[in-house]
Short mmCIF file of C-alpha atoms in Angstrom, two decimals:
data_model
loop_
_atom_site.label_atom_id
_atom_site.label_comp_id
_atom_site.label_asym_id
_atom_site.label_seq_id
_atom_site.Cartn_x
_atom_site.Cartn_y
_atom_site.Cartn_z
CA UNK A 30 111.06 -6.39 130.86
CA UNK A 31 109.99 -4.25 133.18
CA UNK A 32 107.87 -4.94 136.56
CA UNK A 33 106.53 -2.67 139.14
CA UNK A 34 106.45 -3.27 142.47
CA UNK A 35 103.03 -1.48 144.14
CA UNK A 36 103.20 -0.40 147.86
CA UNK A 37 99.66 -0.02 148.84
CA UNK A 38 99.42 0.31 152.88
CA UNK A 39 95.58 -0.94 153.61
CA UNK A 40 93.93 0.63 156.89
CA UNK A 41 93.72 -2.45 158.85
CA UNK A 42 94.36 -0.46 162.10
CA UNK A 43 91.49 1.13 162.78
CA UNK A 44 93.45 4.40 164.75
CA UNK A 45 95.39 4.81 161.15
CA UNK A 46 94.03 8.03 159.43
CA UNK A 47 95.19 7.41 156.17
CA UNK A 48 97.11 5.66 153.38
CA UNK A 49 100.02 6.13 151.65
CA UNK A 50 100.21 4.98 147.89
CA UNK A 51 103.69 4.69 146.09
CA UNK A 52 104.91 2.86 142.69
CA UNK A 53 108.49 1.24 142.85
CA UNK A 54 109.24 0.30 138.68
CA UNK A 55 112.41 -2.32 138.69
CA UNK A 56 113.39 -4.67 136.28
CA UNK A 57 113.32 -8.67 137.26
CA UNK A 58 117.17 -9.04 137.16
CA UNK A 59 119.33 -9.59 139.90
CA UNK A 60 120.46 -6.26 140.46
CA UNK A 61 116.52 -5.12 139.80
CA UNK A 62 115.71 -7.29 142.39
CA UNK A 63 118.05 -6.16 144.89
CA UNK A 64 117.31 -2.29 144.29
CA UNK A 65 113.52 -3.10 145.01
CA UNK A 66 113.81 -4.84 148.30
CA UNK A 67 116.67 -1.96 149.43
CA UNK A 68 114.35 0.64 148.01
CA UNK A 69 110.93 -0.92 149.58
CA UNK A 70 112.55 -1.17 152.93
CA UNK A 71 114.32 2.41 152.38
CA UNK A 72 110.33 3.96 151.87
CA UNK A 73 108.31 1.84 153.84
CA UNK A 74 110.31 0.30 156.84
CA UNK A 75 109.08 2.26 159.88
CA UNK A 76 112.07 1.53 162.54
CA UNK A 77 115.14 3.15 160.74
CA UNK A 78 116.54 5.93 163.12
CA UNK A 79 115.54 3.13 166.41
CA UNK A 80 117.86 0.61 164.41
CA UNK A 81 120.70 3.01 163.61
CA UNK A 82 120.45 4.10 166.95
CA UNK A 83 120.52 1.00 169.00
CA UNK A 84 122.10 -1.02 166.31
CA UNK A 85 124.45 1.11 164.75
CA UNK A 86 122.44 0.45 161.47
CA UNK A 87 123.38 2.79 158.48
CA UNK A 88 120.72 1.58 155.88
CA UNK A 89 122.94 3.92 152.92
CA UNK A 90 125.82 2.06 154.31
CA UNK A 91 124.04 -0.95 153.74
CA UNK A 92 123.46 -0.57 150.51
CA UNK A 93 126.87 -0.08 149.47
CA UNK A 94 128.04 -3.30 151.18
CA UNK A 95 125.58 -5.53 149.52
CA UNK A 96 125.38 -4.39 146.01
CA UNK A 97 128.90 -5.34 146.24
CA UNK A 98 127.73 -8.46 146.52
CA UNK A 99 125.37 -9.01 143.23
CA UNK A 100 125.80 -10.12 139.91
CA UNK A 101 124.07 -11.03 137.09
CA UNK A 102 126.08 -15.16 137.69
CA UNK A 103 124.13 -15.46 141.30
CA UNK A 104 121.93 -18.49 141.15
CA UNK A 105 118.42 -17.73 142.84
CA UNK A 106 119.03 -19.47 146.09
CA UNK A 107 122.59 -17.38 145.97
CA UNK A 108 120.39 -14.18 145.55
CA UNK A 109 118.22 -15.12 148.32
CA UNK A 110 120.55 -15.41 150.72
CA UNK A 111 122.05 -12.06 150.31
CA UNK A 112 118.64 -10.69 150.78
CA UNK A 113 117.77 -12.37 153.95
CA UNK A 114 121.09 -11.42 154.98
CA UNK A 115 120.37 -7.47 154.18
CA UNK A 116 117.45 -7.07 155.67
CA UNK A 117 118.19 -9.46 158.70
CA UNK A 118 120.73 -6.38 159.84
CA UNK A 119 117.50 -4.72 161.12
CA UNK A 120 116.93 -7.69 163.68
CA UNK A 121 113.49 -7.39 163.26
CA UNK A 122 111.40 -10.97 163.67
CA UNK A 123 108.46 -9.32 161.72
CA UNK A 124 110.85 -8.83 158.68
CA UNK A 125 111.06 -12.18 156.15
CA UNK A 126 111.82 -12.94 152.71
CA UNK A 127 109.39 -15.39 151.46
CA UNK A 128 110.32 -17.87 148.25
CA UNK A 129 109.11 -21.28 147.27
CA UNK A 130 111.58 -23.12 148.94
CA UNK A 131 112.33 -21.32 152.01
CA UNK A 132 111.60 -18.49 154.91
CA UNK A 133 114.47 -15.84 155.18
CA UNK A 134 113.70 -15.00 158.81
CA UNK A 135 115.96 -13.20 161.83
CA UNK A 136 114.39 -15.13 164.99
CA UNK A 137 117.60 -13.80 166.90
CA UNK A 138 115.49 -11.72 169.64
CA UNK A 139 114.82 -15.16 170.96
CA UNK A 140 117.00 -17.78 169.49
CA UNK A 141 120.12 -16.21 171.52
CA UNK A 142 118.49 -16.59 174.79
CA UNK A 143 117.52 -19.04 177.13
CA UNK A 144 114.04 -20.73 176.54
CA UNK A 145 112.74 -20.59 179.93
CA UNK A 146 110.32 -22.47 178.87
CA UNK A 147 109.57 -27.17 178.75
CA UNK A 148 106.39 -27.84 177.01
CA UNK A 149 106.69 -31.44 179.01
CA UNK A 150 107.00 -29.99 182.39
CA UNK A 151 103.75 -27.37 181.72
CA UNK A 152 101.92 -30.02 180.47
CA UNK A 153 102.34 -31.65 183.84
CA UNK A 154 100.76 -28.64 185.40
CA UNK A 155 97.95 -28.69 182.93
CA UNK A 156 97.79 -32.13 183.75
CA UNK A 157 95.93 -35.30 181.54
CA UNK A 158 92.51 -36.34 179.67
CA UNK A 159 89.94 -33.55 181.55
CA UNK A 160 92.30 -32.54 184.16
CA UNK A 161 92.24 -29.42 182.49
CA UNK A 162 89.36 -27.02 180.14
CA UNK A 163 88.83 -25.21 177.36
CA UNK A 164 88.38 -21.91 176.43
CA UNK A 165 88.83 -22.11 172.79
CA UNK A 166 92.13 -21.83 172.36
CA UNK A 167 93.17 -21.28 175.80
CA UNK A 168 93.88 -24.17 178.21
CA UNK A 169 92.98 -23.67 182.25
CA UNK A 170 92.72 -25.36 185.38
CA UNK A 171 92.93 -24.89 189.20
CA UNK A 172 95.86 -25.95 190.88
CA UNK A 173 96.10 -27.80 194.27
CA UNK A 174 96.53 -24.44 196.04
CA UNK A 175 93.72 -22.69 194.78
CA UNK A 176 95.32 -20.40 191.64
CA UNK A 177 94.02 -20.38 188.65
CA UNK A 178 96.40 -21.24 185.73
CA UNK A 179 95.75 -20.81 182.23
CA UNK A 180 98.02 -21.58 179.53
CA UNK A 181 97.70 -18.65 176.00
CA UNK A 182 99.97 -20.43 173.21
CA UNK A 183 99.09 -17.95 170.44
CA UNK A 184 96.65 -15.32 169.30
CA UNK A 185 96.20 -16.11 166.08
CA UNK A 186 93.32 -18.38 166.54
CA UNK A 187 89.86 -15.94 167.53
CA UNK A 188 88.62 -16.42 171.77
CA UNK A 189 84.82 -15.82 171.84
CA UNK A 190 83.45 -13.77 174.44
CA UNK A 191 81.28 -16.32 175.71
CA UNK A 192 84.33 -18.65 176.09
CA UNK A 193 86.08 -16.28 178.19
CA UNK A 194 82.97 -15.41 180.32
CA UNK A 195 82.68 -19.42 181.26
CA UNK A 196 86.21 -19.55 181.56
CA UNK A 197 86.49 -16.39 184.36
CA UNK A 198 83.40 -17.55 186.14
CA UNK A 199 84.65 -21.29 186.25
CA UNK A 200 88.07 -19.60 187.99
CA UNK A 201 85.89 -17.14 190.38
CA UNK A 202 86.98 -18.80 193.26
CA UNK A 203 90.48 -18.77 192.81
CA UNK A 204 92.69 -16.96 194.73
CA UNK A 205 94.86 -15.55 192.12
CA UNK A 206 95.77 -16.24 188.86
CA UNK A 207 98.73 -16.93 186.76
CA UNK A 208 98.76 -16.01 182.73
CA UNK A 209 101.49 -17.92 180.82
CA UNK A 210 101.72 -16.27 177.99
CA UNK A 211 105.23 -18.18 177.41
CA UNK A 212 106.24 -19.17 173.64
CA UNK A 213 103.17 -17.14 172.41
CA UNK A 214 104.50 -15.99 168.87
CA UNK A 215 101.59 -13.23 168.54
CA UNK A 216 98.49 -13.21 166.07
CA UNK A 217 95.80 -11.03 165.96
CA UNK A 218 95.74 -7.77 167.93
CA UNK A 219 91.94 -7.88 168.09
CA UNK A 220 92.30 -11.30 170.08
CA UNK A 221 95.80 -9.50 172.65
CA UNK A 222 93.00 -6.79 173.43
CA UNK A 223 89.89 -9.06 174.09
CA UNK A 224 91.87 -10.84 176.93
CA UNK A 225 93.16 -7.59 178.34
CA UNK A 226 89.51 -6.04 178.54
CA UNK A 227 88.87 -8.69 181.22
CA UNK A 228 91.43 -7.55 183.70
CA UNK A 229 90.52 -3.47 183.62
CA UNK A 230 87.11 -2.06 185.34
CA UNK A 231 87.94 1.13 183.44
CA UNK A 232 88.93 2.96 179.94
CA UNK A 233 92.82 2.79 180.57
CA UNK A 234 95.46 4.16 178.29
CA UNK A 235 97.97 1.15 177.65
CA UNK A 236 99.97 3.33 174.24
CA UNK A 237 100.33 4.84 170.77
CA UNK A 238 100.52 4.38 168.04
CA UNK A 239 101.92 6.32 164.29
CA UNK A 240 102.64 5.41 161.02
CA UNK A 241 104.62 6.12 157.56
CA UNK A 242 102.99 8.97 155.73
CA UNK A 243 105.68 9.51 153.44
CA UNK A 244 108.80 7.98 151.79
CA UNK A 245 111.88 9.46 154.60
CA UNK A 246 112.31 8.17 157.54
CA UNK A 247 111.30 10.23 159.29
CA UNK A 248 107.96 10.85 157.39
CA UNK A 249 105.75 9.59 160.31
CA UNK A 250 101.62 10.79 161.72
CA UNK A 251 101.23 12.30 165.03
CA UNK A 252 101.07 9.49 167.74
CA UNK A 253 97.43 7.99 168.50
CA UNK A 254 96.66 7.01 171.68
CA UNK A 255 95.28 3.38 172.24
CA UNK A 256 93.13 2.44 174.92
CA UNK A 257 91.68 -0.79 176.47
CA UNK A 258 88.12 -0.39 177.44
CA UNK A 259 86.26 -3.03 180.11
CA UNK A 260 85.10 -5.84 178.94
CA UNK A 261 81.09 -5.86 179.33
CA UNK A 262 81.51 -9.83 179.94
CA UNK A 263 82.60 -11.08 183.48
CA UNK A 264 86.27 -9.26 184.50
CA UNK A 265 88.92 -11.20 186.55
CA UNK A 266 89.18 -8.55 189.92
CA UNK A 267 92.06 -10.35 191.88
CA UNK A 268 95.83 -10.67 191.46
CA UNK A 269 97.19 -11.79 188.15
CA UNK A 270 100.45 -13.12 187.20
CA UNK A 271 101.88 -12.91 183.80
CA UNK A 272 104.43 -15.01 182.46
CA UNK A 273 106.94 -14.62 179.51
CA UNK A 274 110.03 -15.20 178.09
CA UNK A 275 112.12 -14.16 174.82
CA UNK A 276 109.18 -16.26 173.23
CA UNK A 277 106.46 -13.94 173.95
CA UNK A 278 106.76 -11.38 170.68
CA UNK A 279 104.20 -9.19 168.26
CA UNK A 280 100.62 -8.89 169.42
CA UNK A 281 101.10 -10.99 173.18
CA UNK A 282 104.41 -8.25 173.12
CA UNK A 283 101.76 -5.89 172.92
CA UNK A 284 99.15 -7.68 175.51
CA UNK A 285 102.08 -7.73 178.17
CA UNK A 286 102.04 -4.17 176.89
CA UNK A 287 98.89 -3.23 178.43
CA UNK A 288 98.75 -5.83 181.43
CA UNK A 289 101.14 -3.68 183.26
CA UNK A 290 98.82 -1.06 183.00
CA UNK A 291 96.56 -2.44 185.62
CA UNK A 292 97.24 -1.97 189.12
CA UNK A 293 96.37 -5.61 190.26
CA UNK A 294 98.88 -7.44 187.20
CA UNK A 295 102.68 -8.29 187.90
CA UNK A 296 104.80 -9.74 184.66
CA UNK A 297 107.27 -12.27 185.74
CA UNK A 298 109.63 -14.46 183.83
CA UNK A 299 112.05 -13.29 180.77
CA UNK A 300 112.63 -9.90 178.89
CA UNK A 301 109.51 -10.38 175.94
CA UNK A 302 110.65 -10.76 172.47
CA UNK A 303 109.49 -7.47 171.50
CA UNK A 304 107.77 -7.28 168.03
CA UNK A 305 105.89 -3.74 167.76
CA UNK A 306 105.89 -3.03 164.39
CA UNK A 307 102.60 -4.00 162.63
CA UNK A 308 103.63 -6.20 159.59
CA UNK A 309 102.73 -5.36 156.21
CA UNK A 310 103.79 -7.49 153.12
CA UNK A 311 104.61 -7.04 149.22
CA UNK A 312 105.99 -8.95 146.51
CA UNK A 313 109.56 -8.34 144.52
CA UNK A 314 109.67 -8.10 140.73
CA UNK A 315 110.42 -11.88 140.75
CA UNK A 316 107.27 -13.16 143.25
CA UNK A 317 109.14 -13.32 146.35
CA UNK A 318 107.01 -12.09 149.31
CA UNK A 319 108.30 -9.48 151.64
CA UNK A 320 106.77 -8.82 154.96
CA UNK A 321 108.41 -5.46 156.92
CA UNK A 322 107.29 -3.37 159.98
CA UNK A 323 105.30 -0.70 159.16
CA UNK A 324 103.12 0.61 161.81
CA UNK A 325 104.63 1.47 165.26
CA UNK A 326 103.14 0.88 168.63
CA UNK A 327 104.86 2.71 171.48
CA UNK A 328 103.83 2.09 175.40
CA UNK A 329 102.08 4.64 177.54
CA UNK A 330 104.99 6.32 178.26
CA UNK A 331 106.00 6.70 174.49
CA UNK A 332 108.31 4.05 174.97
CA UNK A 333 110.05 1.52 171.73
CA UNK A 334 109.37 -1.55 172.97
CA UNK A 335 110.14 -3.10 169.63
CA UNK A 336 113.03 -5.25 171.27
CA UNK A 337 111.02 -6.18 174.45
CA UNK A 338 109.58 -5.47 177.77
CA UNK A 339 110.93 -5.46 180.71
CA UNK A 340 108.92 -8.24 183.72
CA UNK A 341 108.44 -6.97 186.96
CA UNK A 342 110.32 -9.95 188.62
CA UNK A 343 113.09 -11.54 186.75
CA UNK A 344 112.77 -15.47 187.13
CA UNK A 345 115.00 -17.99 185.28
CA UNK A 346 113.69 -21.44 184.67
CA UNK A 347 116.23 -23.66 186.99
CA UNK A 348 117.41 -27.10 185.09
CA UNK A 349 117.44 -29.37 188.10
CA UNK A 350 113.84 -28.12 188.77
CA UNK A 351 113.04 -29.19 185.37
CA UNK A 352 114.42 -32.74 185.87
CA UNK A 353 111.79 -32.95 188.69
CA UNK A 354 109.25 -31.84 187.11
CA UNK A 355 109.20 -28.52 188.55
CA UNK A 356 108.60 -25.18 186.47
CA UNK A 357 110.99 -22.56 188.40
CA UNK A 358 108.38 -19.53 187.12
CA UNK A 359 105.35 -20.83 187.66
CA UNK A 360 106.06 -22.18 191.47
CA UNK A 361 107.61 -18.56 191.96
CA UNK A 362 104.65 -16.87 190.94
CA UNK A 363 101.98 -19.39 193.37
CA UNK A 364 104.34 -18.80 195.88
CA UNK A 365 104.03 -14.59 195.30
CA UNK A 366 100.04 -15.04 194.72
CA UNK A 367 99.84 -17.13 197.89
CA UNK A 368 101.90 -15.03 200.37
#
């Protein structure tokens, strides 16, 4: 029996000019299976020559190596590993293999680095009960020195304008303010670009971006810039501190992304995760999901920055300071706003 596997790339980016439409027909066997995911990745995966060329990553090569691998005896779970395995060569955290039982995932651009990060010891900072706001999903307060600190977990729950407004007007008086953007996995690039409007008084050009037009590698649109206008609610006009770490990956990757655009923003901390392929996702012949980059968003100087950005300041999170209490980043970036 025979099932096809549809590749249908919607226009969720609005900058994207068009979409591409191709048919993939494999059988639900093993080996079907297997030629599907190598030959959806093959056609649609948009970071092939960046892999091979950082990586060493020969996706023919590949191929060879891990149809060596399957047979028609390979229990599912057997099967499933093999796949994760293939397409975890890529690195690539928005790349997973979804079945009922588990998540084939490569979190390597964080899991083989330091954390830099103890929920306990920010919480300490944020402090207890109404020590600390509110703005939906964002938590702030003013510290004893008179910086602003608010705490941006994730974007993948919305931030109303209003909320931000409250929150940048309740922090006017602030001296500076620090942005940890620490263990932020990413969510919606609508949300990364709402917070970034409030730190610009003007248009700025924080990238580009391109995507797969055909099935080659290579097959790629002209790059479209992206820009960040002003936010027409209130705008933060001091200095701003952002933190990160190997934790901070896909759309708050692409946040840090345009922060350092702005004259009056310094990134401190870790290396970002990276993360700037936009993540599409289809189904093999047998139901498993699979989720691969397809979009690519470059910086403003045409930059990957698909395994991570660079901070300003390098700052390690120091273990004795953590016994005490003491987050090594964020006192080293109260100490820069205050001197």
């Amino acid at each position: 029996m025979k099932a096809k596997l549809y590749i249908l790339l919607s226009c969720t980016v609005l900058l994207l000019s068009s979409c591409v439409k191709e048919e993939i027909t494999s059988s639900d066997t093993r080996r079907g299976n297997f030629e599907a995911l190598w030959q959806l990745m093959d056609q649609r995966y948009c970071f092939f020559d960046y892999k091979k060329q950082t990586l060493g990553v020969d996706w023919d090569e590949v191929h060879g190596r891990y149809e060596a691998m399957i047979n028609d005896k390979m229990t599912n779970m057997q099967l499933f590993e093999v796949l994760c395995n293939m397409v975890g060569e890529l690195k690539d955290g928005h790349v997973n293999l979804t079945a009922s039982y588990d998540l084939g995932r490569n979190w390597s651009y964080h899991e083989d680095y330091d954390k830099n990060l103890d929920e306990e010891v920010v919480e300490g900072y944020l402090g207890k009960g109404n020590d600390y706001m509110f703005a939906s999903s964002l938590k702030y307060r003013i510290l004893d020195d008179n910086i602003g600190y608010v705490r941006c977990e994730s974007f993948s729950n919305g931030i109303g304008d209003g909320n931000l407004s409250v929150m940048f007007d309740n922090l006017k008086g602030c001296n500076g303010l620090i942005l940890d953007m620490r263990g932020n996995g990413g969510g919606s690039l609508d949300t990364a670009e709402k917070l970034a409007s409030r730190f610009t008084n003007e248009k700025t050009l924080v990238g580009y971006v391109y995507h797969k037009t055909g099935k080659g590698h290579n097959d790629f649109s002209d790059p479209v810039e992206v820009f960040v206008e002003p936010s027409k609610g209130v705008r933060w006009q001091k200095r701003v501190v952002v933190l990160t770490n190997r934790e901070t990956f896909s759309a708050a990757n692409d946040f840090v992304k345009s922060m350092k655009r702005f004259p009056n923003v310094t990134v401190m901390g870790d290396k970002t995760g990276g993360g700037s392929g936009l993540p599409f996702s289809q189904e093999l012949p047998n139901g498993w999901g699979v989720r691969y980059s397809a979009v690519v968003f470059l910086d403003a100087d045409k930059q990957q920055i698909e395994f991570g950005i660079e901070p300003d300041v390098y700052v390690s999170l120091n273990q004795d300071d953590v016994v005490k209490g003491i987050d090594t980043i964020i006192e080293t970036a109260r100490n820069y706003l205050v001197n």
